[in-house]
GROMACS .gro file of C-alpha atoms in nm:
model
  408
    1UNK     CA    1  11.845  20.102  -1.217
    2UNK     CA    2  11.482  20.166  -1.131
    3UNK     CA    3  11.283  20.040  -0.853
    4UNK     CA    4  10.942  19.870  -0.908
    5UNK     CA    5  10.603  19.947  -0.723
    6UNK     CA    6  10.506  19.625  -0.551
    7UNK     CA    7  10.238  19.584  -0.795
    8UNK     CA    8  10.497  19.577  -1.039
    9UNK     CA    9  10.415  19.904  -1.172
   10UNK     CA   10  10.770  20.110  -1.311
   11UNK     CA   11  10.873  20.387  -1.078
   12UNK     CA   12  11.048  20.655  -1.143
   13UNK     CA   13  11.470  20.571  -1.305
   14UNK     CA   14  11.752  20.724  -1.327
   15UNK     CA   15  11.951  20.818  -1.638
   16UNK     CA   16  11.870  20.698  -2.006
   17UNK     CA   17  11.886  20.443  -2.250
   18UNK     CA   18  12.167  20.514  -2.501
   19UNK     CA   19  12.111  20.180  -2.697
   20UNK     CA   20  12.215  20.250  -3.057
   21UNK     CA   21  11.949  20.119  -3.289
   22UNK     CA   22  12.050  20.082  -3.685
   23UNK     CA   23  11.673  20.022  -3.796
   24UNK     CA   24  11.435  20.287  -3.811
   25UNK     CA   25  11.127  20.243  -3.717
   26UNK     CA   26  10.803  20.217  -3.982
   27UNK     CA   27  10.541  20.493  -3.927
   28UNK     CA   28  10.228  20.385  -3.908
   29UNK     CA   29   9.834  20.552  -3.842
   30UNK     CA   30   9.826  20.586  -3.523
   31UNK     CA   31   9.483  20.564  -3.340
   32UNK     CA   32   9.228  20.833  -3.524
   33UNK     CA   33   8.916  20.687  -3.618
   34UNK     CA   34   8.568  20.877  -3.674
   35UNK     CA   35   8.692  21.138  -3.948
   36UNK     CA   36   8.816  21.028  -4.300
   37UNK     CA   37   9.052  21.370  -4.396
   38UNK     CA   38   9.043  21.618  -4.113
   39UNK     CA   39   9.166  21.935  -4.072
   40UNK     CA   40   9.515  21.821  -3.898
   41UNK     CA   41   9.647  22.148  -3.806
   42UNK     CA   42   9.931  21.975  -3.614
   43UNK     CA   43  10.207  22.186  -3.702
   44UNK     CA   44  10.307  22.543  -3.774
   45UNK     CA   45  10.648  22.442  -3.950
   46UNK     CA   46  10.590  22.496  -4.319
   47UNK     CA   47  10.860  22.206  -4.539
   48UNK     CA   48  11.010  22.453  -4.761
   49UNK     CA   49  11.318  22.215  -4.916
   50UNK     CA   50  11.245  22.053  -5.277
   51UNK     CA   51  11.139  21.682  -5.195
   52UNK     CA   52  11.234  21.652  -5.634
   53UNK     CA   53  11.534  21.450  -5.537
   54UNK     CA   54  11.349  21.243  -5.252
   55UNK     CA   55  11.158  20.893  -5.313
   56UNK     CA   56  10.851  20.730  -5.108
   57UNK     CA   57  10.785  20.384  -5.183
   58UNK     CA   58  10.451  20.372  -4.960
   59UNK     CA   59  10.201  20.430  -5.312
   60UNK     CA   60  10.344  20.111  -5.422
   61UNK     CA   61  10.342  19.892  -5.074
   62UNK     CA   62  10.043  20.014  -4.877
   63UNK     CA   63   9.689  19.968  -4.879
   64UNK     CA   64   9.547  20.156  -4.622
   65UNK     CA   65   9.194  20.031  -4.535
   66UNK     CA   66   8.972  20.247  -4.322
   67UNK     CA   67   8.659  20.368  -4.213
   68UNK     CA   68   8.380  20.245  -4.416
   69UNK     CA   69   8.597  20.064  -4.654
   70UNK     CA   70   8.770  20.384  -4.807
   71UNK     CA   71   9.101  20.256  -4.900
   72UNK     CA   72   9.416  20.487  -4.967
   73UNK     CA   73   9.777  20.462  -5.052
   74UNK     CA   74   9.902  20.610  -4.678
   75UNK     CA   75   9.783  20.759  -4.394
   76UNK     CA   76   9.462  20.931  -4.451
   77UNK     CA   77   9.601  21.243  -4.202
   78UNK     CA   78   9.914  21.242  -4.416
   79UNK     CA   79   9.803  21.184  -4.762
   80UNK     CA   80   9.413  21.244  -4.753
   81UNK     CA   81   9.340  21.108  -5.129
   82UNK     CA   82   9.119  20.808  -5.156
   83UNK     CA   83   9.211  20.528  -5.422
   84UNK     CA   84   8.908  20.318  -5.387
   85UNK     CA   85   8.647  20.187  -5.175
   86UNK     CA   86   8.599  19.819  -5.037
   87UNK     CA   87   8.397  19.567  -5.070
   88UNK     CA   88   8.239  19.775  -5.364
   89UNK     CA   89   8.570  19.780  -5.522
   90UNK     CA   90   8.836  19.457  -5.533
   91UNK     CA   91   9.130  19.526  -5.352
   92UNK     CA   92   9.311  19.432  -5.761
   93UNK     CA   93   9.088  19.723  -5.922
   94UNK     CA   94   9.142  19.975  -5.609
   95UNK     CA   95   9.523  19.924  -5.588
   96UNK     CA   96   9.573  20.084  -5.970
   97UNK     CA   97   9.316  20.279  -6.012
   98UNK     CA   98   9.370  20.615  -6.212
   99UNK     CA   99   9.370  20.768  -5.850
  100UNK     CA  100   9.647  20.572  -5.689
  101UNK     CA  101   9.827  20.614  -6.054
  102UNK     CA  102   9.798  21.002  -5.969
  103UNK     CA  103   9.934  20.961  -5.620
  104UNK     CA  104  10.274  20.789  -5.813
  105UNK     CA  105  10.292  20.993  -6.058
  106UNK     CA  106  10.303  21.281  -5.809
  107UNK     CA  107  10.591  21.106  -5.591
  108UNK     CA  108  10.788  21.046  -5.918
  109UNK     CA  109  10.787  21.408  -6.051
  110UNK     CA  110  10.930  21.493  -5.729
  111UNK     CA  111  10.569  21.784  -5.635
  112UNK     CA  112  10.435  21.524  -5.336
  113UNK     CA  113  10.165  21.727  -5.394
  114UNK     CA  114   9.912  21.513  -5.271
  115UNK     CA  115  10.074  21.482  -4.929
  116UNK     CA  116  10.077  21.675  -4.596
  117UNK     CA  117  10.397  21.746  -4.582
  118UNK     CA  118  10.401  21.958  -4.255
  119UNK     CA  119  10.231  21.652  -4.069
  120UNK     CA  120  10.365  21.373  -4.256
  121UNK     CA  121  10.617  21.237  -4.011
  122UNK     CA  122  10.884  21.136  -4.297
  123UNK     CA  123  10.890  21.463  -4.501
  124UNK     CA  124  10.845  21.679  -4.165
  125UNK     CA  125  11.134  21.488  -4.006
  126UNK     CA  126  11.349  21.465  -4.343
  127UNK     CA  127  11.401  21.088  -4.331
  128UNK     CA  128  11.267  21.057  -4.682
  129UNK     CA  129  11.548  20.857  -4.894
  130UNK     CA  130  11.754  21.034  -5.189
  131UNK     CA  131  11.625  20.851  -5.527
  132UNK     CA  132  11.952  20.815  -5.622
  133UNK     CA  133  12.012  20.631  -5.332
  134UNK     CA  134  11.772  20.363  -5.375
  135UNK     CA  135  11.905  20.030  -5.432
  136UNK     CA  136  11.633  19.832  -5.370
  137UNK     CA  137  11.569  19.640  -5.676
  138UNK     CA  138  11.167  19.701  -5.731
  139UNK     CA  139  11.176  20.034  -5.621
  140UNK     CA  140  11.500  20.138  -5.845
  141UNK     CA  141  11.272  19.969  -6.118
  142UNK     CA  142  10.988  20.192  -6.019
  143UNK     CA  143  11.228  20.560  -6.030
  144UNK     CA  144  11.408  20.445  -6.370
  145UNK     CA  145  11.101  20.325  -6.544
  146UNK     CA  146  10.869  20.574  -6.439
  147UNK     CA  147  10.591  20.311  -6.303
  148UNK     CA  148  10.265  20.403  -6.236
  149UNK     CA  149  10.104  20.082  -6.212
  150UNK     CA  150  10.240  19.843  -5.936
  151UNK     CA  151  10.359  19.577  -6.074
  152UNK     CA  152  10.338  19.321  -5.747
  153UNK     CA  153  10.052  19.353  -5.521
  154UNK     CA  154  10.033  19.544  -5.162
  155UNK     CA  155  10.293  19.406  -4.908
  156UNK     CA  156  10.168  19.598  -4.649
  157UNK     CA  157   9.773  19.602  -4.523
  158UNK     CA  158   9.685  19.909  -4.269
  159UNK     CA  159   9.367  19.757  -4.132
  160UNK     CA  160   9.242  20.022  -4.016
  161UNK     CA  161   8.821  20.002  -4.104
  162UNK     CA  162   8.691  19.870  -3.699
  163UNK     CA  163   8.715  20.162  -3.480
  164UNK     CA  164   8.625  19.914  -3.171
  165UNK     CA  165   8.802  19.973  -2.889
  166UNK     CA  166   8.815  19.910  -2.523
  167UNK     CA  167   8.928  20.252  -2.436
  168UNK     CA  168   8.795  20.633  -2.548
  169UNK     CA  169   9.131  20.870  -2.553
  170UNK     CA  170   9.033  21.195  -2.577
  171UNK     CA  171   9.287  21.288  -2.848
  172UNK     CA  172   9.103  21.004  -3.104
  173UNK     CA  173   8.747  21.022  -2.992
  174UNK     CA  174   8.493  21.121  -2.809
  175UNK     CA  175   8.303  20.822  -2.738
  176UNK     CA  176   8.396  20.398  -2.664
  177UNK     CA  177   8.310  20.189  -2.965
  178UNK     CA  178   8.232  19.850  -2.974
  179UNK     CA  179   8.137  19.670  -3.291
  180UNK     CA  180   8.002  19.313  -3.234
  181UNK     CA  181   7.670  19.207  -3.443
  182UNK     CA  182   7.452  19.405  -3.703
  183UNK     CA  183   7.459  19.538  -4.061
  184UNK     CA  184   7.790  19.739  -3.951
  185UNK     CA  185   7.930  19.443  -3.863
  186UNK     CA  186   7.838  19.216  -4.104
  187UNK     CA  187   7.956  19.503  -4.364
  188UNK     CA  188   8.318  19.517  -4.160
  189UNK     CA  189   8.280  19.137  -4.242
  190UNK     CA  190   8.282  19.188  -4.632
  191UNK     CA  191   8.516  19.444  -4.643
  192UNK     CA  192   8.776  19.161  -4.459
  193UNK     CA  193   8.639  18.909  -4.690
  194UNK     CA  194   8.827  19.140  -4.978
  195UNK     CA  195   9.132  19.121  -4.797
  196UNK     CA  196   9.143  18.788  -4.706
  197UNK     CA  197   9.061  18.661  -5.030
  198UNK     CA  198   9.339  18.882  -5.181
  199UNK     CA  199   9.604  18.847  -4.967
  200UNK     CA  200   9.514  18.468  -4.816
  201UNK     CA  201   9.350  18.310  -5.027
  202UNK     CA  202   9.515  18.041  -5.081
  203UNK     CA  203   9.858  17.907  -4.900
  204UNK     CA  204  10.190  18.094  -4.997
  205UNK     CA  205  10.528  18.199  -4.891
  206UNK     CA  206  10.567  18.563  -5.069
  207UNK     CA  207  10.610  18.839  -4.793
  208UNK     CA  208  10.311  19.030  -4.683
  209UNK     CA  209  10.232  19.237  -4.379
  210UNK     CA  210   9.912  19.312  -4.175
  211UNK     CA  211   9.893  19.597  -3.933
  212UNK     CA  212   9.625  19.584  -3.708
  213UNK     CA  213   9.510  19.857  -3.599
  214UNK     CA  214   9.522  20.214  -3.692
  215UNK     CA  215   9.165  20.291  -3.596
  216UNK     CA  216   9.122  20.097  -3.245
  217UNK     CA  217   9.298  19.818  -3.081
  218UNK     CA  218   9.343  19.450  -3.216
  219UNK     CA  219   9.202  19.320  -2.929
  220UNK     CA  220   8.920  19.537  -2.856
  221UNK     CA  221   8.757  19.442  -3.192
  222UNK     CA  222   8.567  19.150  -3.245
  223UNK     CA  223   8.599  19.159  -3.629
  224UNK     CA  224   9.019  19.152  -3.580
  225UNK     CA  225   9.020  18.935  -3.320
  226UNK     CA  226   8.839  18.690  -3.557
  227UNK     CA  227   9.125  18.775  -3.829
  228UNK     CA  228   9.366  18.689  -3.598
  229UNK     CA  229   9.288  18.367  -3.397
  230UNK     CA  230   9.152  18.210  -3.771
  231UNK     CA  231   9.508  18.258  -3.973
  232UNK     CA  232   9.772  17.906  -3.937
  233UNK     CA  233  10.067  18.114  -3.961
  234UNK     CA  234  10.286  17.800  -4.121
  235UNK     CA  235  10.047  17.859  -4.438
  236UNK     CA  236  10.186  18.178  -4.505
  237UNK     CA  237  10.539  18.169  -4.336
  238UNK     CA  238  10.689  18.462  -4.456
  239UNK     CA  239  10.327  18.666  -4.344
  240UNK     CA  240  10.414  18.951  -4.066
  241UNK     CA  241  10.133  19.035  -3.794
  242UNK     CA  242  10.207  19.410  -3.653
  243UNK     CA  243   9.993  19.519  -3.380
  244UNK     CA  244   9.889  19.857  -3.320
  245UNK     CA  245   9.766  19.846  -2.926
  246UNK     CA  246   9.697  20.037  -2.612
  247UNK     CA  247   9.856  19.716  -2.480
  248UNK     CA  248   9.590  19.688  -2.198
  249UNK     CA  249   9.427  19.383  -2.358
  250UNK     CA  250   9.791  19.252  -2.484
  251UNK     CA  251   9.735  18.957  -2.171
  252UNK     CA  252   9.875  18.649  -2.154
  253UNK     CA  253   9.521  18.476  -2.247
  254UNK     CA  254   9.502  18.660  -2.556
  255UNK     CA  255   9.814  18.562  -2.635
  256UNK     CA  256   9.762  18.177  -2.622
  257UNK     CA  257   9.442  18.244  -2.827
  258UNK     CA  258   9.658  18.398  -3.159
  259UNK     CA  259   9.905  18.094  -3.107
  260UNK     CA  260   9.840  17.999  -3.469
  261UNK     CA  261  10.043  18.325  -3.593
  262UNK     CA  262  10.290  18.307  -3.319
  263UNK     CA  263  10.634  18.280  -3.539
  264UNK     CA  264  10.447  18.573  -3.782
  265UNK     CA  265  10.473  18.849  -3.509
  266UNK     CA  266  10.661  19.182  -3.683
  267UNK     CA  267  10.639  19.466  -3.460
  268UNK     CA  268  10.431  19.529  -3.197
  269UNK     CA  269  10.350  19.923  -3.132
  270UNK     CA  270  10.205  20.058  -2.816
  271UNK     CA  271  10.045  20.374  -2.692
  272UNK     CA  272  10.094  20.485  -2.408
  273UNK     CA  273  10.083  20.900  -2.389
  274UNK     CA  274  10.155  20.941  -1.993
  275UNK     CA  275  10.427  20.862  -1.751
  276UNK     CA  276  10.260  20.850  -1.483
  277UNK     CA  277   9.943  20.704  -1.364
  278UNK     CA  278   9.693  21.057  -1.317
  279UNK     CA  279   9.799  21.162  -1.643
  280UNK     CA  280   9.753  20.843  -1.811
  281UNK     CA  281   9.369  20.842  -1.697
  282UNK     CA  282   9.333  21.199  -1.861
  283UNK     CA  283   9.480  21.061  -2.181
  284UNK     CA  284   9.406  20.702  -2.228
  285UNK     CA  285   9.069  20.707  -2.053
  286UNK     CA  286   8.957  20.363  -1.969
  287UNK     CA  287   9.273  20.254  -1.957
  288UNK     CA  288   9.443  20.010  -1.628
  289UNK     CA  289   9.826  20.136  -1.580
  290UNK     CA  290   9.924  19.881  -1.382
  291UNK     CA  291   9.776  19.571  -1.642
  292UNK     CA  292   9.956  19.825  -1.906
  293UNK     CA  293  10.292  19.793  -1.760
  294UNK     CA  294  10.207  19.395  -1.666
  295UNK     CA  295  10.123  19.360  -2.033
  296UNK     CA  296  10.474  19.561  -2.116
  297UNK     CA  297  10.683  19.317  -1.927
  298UNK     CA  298  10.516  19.031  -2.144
  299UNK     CA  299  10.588  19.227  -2.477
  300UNK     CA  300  10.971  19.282  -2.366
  301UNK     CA  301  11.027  18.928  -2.282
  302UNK     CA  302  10.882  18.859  -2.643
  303UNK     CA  303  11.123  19.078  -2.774
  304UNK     CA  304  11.445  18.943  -2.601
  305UNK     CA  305  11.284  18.616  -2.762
  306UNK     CA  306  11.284  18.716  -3.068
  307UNK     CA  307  10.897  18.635  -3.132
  308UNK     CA  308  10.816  19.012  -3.132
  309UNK     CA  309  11.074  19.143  -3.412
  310UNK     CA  310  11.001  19.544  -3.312
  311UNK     CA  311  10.883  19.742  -2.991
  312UNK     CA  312  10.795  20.065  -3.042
  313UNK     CA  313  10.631  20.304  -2.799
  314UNK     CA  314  10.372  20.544  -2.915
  315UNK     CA  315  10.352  20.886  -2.745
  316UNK     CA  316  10.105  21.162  -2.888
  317UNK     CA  317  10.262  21.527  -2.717
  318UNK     CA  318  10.000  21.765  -2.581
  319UNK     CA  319   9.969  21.944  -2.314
  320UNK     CA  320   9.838  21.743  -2.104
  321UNK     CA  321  10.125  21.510  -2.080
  322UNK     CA  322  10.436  21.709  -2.256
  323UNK     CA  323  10.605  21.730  -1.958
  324UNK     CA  324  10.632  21.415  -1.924
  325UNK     CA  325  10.817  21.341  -2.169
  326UNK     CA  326  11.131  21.289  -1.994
  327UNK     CA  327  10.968  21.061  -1.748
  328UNK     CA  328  10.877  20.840  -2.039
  329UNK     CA  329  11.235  20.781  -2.143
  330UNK     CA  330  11.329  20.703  -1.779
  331UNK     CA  331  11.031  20.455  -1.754
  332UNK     CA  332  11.122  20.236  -1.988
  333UNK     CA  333  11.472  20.210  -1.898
  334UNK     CA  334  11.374  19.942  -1.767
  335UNK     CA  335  11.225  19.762  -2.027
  336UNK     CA  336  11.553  19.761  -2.251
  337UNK     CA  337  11.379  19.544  -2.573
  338UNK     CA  338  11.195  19.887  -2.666
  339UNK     CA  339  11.382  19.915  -2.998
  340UNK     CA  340  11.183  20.292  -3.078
  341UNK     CA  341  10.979  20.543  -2.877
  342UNK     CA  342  10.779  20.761  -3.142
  343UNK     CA  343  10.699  21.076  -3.052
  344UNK     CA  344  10.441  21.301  -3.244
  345UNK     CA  345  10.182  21.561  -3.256
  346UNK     CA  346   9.831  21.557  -3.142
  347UNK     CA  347   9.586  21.611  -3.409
  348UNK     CA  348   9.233  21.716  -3.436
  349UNK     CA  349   9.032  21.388  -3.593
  350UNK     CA  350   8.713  21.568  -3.512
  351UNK     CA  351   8.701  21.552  -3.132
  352UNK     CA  352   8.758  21.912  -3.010
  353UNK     CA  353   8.640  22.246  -3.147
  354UNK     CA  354   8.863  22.465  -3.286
  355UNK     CA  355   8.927  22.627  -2.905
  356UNK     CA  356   8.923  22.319  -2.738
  357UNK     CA  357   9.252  22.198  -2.991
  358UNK     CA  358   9.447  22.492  -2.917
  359UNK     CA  359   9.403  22.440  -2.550
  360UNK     CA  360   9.586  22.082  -2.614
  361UNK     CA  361   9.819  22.217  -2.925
  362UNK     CA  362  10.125  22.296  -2.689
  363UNK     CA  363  10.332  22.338  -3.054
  364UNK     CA  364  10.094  22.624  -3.123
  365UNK     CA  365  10.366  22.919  -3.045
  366UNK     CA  366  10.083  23.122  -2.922
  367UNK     CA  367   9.964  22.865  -2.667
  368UNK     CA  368  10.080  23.045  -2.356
  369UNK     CA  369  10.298  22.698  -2.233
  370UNK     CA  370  10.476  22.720  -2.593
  371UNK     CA  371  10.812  22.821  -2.370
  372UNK     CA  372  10.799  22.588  -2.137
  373UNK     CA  373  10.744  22.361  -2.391
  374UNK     CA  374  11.039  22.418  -2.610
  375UNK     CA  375  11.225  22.399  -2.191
  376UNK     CA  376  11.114  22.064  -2.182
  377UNK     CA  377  11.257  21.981  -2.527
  378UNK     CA  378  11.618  22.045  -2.443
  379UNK     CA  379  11.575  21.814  -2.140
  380UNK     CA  380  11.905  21.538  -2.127
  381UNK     CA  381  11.682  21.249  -2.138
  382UNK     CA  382  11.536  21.333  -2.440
  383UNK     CA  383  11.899  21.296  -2.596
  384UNK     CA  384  11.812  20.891  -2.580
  385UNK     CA  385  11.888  20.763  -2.901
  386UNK     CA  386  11.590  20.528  -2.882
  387UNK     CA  387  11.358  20.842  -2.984
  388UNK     CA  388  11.224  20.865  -3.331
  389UNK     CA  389  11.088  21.268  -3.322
  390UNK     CA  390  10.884  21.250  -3.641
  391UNK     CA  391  10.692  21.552  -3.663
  392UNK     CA  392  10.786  21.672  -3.303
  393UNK     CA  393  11.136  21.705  -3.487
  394UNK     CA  394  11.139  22.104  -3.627
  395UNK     CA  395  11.029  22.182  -3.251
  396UNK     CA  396  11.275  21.983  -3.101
  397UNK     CA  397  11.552  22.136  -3.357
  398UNK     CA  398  11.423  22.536  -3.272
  399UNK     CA  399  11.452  22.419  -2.888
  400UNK     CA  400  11.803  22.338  -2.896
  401UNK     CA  401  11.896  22.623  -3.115
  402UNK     CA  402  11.757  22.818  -2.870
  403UNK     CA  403  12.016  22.717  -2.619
  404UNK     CA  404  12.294  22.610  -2.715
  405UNK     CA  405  12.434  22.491  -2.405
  406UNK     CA  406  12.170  22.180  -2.277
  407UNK     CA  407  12.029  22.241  -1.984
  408UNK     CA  408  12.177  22.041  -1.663
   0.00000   0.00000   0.00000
């Protein structure tokens, strides 16, 4: 096993986690506020296998909320088609509106052809489900009917519309944001108002998910901190809180203060993006490693629990920190409640020109560390079967076809 700095900060380990895991983790929006439908550019893999006899039940689960209120049916990096617009719109009129009909429509004649499928982590990483594999009983009612409409409401809200945060990584903007009073607050106040009074209105027990945040960090936020510490979980018991963090502000005080929603915790999902602590202040600038890994320890324990249902580690590959890739698996070795650690490719959300990105796209195969990149792929650690590859997956396939004997 590892040894510990005596701040409590993880040195380096030896050899990897081999848990076996039989629940794959959810994809989420990661952290990418300030652009609505960039110009991803995160891969160079075309899909090129019929998705006709694949199924996504996302159109008719998700509400994705985001900047300015836009609402979609996903990710907006992954499936860039707005369905409506809050609080013009209700969240009733925006879920089945002739737009999110079209997004259906184009999942059920098999053409995705609303979606990015090079980027989208599901379709790049082939973990879509065969249709004729489905047995879940709404969504088998959805393929044999031919459904358009939803028939139930969302059951899972991306809350994505603050992009307050405490910290400014360079891969998701180019600035700190902090939204606390003002007409752009008190508008981030209406467009919760919709959800709220959709989702919460009144006391219930069907199941319904939050994820907070895809644009910033829970905590960081005024507006979802508010969310938060206001909800009595035992209202809506069968509710699920996920939170999307850079787990800095994930302290014991904050904590206490969402105590009201403590038996509603689903996963908790946390970025981290370094291994060690000079890269970590080039990628998560403003960040505190050692109240990160502090912070880590709590979430663990809360897993062992059983309050936290998931831990997931988030892990966006560039150049700056693809080398340490390895040294992220051996990290948390010793924090053995991570159930997933995502890996996946650094986009563009508007934050670098053109030749700044492909300085930081190590994928690109004519960035001159592409090599040593696909090197690092085939590394032994990075056989841990704790790693969900996502869109990092076609790269991590051509590495190890490239040797066929791992490297020792």
């Amino acid at each position: 096993m590892a040894a510990d700095t005596a701040d409590g900060v993880p040195s380096g380990v030896n050899g990897v986690a081999e848990r076996v895991l039989q629940l794959k983790p959810r994809v989420v929006r990661q952290h990418r506020p300030f652009a609505y439908a960039p110009d991803l550019a995160n891969s160079e893999v075309p899909v090129d296998r019929s998705l006709s006899d694949r199924f996504c039940a996302t159109p008719w689960e998700t509400l994705d909320v985001r900047f300015r209120g836009v609402v979609g049916a996903c990710c907006p990096g992954y499936l860039p088609k707005p369905i409506g617009k809050l609080p013009e719109d209700t969240v009733e009129s925006a879920w089945n509106s002739e737009a999110a009909q079209e997004i259906r429509a184009s999942i059920l004649d098999g053409s995705f052809r609303h979606c990015r499928a090079a980027v989208c982590p599901l379709i790049a990483g082939d973990s879509l489900p065969k249709r004729d594999e489905i047995t879940d009983p709404y969504q088998r009612d959805i393929i044999d009917r031919g459904l358009v409409r939803a028939e139930r409401p969302p059951r899972f809200y991306n809350l994505s519309y603050d992009e307050s945060c405490n910290l400014s990584c360079p891969s998701c903007r180019t600035r700190q944001v902090s939204v606390t009073s003002g007409p752009e607050y008190e508008q981030l106040g209406k467009i919760q108002s919709r959800i709220v009074d959709a989702a919460l209105a009144h006391p219930h027990d069907e199941p319904v998910e939050f994820n907070v945040t895809g644009s910033g960090d829970p905590f960081g936020s005024r507006i979802f901190r508010e969310f938060l510490t206001s909800v009595d979980g035992r209202s809506w018991p069968s509710a699920r809180f996920h939170f999307q963090t850079n787990g800095v502000l994930f302290t014991r005080r904050y904590w206490q203060r969402i105590a009201g929603i403590r038996n509603n915790i689903g996963r908790v999902f946390v970025s981290i993006d370094a291994a060690t602590p000079e890269t970590y202040a080039l990628t998560r600038r403003g960040g505190h490693w050692g109240q990160l890994w502090e912070n880590m320890r709590l979430i663990d324990d809360l897993r062992r629990e059983g309050i936290v249902r998931r831990f997931q580690v988030f892990y966006v590959v560039q150049t700056a920190n693809y080398r340490e890739m390895p040294g992220l698996i051996h990290l948390l070795e010793q924090f053995p409640a991570v159930d997933w650690v995502n890996f996946s490719l650094i986009s563009n959300w508007a934050t670098f020109s053109d030749e700044e990105f492909r300085t930081h796209a190590i994928w690109r195969s004519d960035h001159p560390q592409f090599d040593d990149f696909l090197r690092v792929l085939r590394d032994p650690a990075l056989a841990s079967k704790r790693i969900f590859w996502g869109n990092v997956l076609p790269y991590r396939e051509r590495a190890l076809a490239s040797a066929p004997s791992i490297e020792a």
